[in-house]
Coordinates of C-alpha atoms in Angstrom, one line a residue:
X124 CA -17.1 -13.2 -11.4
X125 CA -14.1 -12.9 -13.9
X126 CA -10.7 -14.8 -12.6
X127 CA -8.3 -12.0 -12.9
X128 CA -5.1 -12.2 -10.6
X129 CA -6.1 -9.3 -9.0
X130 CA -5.0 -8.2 -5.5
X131 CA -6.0 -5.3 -2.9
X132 CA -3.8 -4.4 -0.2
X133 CA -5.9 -2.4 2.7
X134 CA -8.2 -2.0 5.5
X135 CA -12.0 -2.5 6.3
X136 CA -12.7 0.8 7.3
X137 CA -11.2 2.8 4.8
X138 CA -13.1 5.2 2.2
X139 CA -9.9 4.9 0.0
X140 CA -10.1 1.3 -0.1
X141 CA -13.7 0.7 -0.3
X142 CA -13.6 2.9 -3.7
X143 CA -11.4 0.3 -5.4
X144 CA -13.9 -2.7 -3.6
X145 CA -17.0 -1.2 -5.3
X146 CA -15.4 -0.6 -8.7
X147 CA -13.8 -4.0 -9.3
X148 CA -17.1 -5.3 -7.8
X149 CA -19.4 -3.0 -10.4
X150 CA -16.8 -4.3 -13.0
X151 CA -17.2 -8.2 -11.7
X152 CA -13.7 -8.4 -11.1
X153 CA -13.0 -11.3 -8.8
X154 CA -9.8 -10.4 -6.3
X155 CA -8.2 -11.6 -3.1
X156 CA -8.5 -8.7 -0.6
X157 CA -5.0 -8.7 1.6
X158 CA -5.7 -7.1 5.1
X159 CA -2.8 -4.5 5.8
X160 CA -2.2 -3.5 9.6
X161 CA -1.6 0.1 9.2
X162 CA 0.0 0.6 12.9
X163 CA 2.6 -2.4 11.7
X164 CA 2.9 -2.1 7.5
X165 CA 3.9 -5.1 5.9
X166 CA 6.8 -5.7 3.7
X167 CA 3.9 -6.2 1.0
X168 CA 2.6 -2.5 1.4
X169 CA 6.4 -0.8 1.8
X170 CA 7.6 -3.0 -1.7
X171 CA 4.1 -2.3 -3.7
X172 CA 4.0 1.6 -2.3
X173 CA 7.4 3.1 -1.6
X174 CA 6.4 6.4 -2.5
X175 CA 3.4 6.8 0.3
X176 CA 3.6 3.6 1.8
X177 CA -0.4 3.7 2.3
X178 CA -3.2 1.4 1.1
X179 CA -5.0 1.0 -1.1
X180 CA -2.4 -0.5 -3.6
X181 CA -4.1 -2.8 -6.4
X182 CA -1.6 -5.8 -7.7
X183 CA -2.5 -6.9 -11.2
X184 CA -0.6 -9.4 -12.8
X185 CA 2.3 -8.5 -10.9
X186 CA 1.9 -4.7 -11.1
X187 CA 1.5 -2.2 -8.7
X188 CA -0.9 0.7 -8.6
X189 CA -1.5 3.3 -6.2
X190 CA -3.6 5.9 -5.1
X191 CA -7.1 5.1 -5.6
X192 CA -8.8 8.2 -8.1
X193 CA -5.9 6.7 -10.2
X194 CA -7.0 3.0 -9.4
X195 CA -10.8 3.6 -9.9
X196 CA -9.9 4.9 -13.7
X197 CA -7.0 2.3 -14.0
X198 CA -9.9 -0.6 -13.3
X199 CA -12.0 1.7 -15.6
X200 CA -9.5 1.6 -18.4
X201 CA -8.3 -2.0 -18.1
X202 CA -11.9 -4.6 -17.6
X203 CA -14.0 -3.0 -20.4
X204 CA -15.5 -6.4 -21.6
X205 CA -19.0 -6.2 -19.9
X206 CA -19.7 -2.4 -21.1
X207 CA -19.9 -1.2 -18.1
X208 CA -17.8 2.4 -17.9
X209 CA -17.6 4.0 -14.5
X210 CA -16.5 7.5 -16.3
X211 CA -18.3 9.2 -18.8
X212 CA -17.7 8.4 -22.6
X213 CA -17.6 12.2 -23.2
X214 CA -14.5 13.9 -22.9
X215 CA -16.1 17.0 -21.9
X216 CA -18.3 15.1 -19.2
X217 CA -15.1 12.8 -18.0
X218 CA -13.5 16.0 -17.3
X219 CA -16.2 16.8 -14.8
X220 CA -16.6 13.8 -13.4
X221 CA -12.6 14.2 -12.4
X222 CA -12.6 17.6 -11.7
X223 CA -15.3 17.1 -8.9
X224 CA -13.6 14.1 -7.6
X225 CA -10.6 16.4 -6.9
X226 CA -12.4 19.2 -5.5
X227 CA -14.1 16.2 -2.7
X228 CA -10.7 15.2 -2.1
X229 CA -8.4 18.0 -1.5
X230 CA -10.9 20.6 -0.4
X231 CA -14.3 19.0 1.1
X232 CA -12.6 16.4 3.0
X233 CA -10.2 18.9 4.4
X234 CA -13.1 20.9 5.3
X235 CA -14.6 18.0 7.3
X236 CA -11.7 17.0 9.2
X237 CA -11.6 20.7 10.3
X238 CA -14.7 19.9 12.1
X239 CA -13.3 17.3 14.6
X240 CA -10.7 19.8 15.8
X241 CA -12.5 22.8 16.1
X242 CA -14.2 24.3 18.9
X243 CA -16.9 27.3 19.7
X244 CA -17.2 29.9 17.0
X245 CA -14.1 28.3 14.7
X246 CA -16.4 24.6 15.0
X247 CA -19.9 27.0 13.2
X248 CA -17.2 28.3 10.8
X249 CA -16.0 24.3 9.9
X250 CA -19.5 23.8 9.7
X251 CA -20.7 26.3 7.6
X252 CA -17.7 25.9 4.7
X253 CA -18.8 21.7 4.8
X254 CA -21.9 22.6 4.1
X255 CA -21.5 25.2 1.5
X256 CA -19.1 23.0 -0.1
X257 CA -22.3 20.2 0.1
X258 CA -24.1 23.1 -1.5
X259 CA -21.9 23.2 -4.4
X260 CA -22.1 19.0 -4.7
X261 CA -25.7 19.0 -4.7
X262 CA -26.1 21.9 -7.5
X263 CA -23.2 19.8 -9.7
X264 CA -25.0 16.6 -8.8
X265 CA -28.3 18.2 -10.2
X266 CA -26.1 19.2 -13.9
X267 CA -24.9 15.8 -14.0
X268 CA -27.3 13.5 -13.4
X269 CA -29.9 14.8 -15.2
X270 CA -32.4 13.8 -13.1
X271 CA -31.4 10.0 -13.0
X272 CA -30.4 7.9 -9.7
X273 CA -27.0 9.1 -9.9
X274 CA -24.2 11.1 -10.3
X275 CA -23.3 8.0 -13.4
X276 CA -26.9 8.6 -14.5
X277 CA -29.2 4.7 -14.3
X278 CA -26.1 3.4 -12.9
X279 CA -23.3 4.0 -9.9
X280 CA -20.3 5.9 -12.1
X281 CA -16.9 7.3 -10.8
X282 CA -18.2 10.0 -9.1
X283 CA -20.6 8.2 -7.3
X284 CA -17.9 6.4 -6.0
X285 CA -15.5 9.0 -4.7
X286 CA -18.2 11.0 -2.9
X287 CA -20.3 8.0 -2.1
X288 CA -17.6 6.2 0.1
X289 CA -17.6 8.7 2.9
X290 CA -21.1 8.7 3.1
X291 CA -21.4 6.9 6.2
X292 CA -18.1 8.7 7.7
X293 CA -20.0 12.0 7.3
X294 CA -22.9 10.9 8.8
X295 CA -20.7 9.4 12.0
X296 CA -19.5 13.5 12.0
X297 CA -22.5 14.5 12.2
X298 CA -23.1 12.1 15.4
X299 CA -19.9 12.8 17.2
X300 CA -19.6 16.9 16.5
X301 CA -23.4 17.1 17.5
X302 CA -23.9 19.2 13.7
X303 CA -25.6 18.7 11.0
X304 CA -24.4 18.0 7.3
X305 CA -26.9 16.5 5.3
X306 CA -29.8 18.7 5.6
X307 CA -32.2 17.7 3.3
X308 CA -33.6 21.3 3.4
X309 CA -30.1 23.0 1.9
X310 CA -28.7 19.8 -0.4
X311 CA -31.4 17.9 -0.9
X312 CA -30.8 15.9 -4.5
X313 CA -27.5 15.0 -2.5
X314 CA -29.5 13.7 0.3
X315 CA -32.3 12.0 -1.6
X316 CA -29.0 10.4 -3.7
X317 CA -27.0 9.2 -0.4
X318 CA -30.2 7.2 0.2
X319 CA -29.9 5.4 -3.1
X320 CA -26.4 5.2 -3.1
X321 CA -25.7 3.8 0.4
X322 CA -28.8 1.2 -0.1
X323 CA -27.4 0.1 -3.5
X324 CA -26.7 -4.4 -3.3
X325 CA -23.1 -3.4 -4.9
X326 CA -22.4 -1.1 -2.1
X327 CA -24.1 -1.7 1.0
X328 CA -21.9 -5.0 2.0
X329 CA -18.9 -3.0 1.6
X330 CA -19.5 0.5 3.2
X331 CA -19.3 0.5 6.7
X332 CA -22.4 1.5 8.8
X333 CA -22.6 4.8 10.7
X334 CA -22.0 3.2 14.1
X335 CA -19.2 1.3 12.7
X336 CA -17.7 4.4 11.7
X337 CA -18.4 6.2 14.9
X338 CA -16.5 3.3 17.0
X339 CA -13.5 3.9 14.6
X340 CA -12.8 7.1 14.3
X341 CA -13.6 7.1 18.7
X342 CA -10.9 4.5 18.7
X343 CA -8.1 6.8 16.7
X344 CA -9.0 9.8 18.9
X345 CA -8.4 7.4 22.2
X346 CA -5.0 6.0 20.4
X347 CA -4.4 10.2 19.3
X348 CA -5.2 10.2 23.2
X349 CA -3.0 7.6 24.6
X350 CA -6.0 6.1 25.6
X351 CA -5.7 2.9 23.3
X352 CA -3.0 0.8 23.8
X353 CA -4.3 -3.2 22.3
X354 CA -3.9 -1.9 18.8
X355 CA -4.5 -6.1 18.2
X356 CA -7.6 -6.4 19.8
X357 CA -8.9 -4.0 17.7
X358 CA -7.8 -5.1 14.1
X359 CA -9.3 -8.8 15.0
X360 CA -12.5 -7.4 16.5
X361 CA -12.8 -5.1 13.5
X362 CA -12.3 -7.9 11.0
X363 CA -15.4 -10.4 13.0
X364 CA -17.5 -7.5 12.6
X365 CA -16.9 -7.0 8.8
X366 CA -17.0 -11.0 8.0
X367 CA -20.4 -11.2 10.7
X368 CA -21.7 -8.4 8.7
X369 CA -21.0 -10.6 5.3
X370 CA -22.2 -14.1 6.9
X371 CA -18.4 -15.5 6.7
X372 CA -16.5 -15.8 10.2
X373 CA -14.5 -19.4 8.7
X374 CA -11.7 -17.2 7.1
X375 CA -11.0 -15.9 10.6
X376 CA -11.4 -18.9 12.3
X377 CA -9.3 -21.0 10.1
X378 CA -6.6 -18.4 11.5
X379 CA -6.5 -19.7 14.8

């Protein structure tokens, strides 16, 4: 990979975070990955993101830049050497690509965390929007790939990214609410895509699994609880898992 005195500040299990991990990786960006304890920010985090003062924050050369739809086309923009572009050349088609990255972001997601809270006939209704908004994915993933692997066509692009990151969380939804999302019957080019995607080398060592994601998001509901109180424990036992899952545990030793 290309030395490039590139930093990210975040977590392991964050969708957010992971986007900006898969496109400097798709862009063979080498960067040092800063681990950021969200229940006890750093001075790092509050300096480099005063506005939100949440991760992910990519440092380049000194310079801060937040939010990550803006960092996926900042990294886009700025490491163009190897040809590899994560939006489409097409104005018309880049315009797309970002307009279904926004609609994923403020109104799927919102729709999916609506499941979690709901109960009884206001959980079928949560249910039934998430899915017709999965409706709505699968018929735009259908116009864009034209009939390639992925949203980006041969390659993962920008949308693959933004939609692909939750894949696993959705799945670990599906296993907690007792419902069903990806139904291959109603979306499935989306479903025969999430295969691809999540199985992808680029992506798979960086994505969480779905039992990884269903022990985190149990863990925030028991700390939403009060039922979680070694906030530590957690963070350590969160970062063995990630560096087992890579075949690297001497980073965390050499901590000790």
């Amino acid at each position: 990979m290309v030395s490039s005195g590139v930093q990210v500040v975040g977590t392991t299990y964050s969708t957010y975070v992971n986007r900006v991990q898969i496109a400097l990786n798709l862009k063979s960006v080498d960067f040092e990955f800063i681990k950021e304890n969200l229940f006890s920010k750093s001075d790092l985090l509050l300096k480099s993101n005063p506005v939100n003062k949440k991760v992910p924050v990519l440092i380049h050369d000194g310079k801060c830049i937040c939010e990550s739809l803006v960092i996926v086309q900042y990294i886009d923009d700025t490491w163009t050497r190897n040809g590899y572009s994560l939006l489409p050349c097409d104005p018309y088609d880049r315009a797309v690509a970002r307009f279904w990255a926004a609609y994923f972001d403020e109104k799927w997601i919102p729709m999916w965390r609506e499941i979690s809270t709901a109960e009884g006939e206001a959980k079928e209704a949560a249910v039934a929007r998430a899915v017709e908004g999965l409706v709505l994915l699968d018929e735009a993933f259908v116009q864009i790939s034209k009939g390639k692997a992925y949203f980006g066509g041969d390659e993962i692009g920008f949308l693959d990214i933004v939609i692909g990151t939750m894949v696993n969380w959705i799945k670990a939804r599906e296993v907690m609410a007792n419902v069903k999302l990806l139904d291959e019957t109603k979306i499935p080019g989306l479903v025969r895509w999430v295969d691809k995607f999540i199985s992808n080398d680029v992506v798979k060592n960086i994505l969480p699994s779905t039992d990884e994601a269903v022990e985190v998001m149990n863990y925030y509901r028991a700390r939403a609880d009060g039922e979680a109180s070694n906030t530590q424990s957690f963070v350590i036992l969160a970062e063995v898992k990630y560096l087992a899952k890579c075949g690297n545990l001497n980073h965390l030793f050499m901590k000790f």
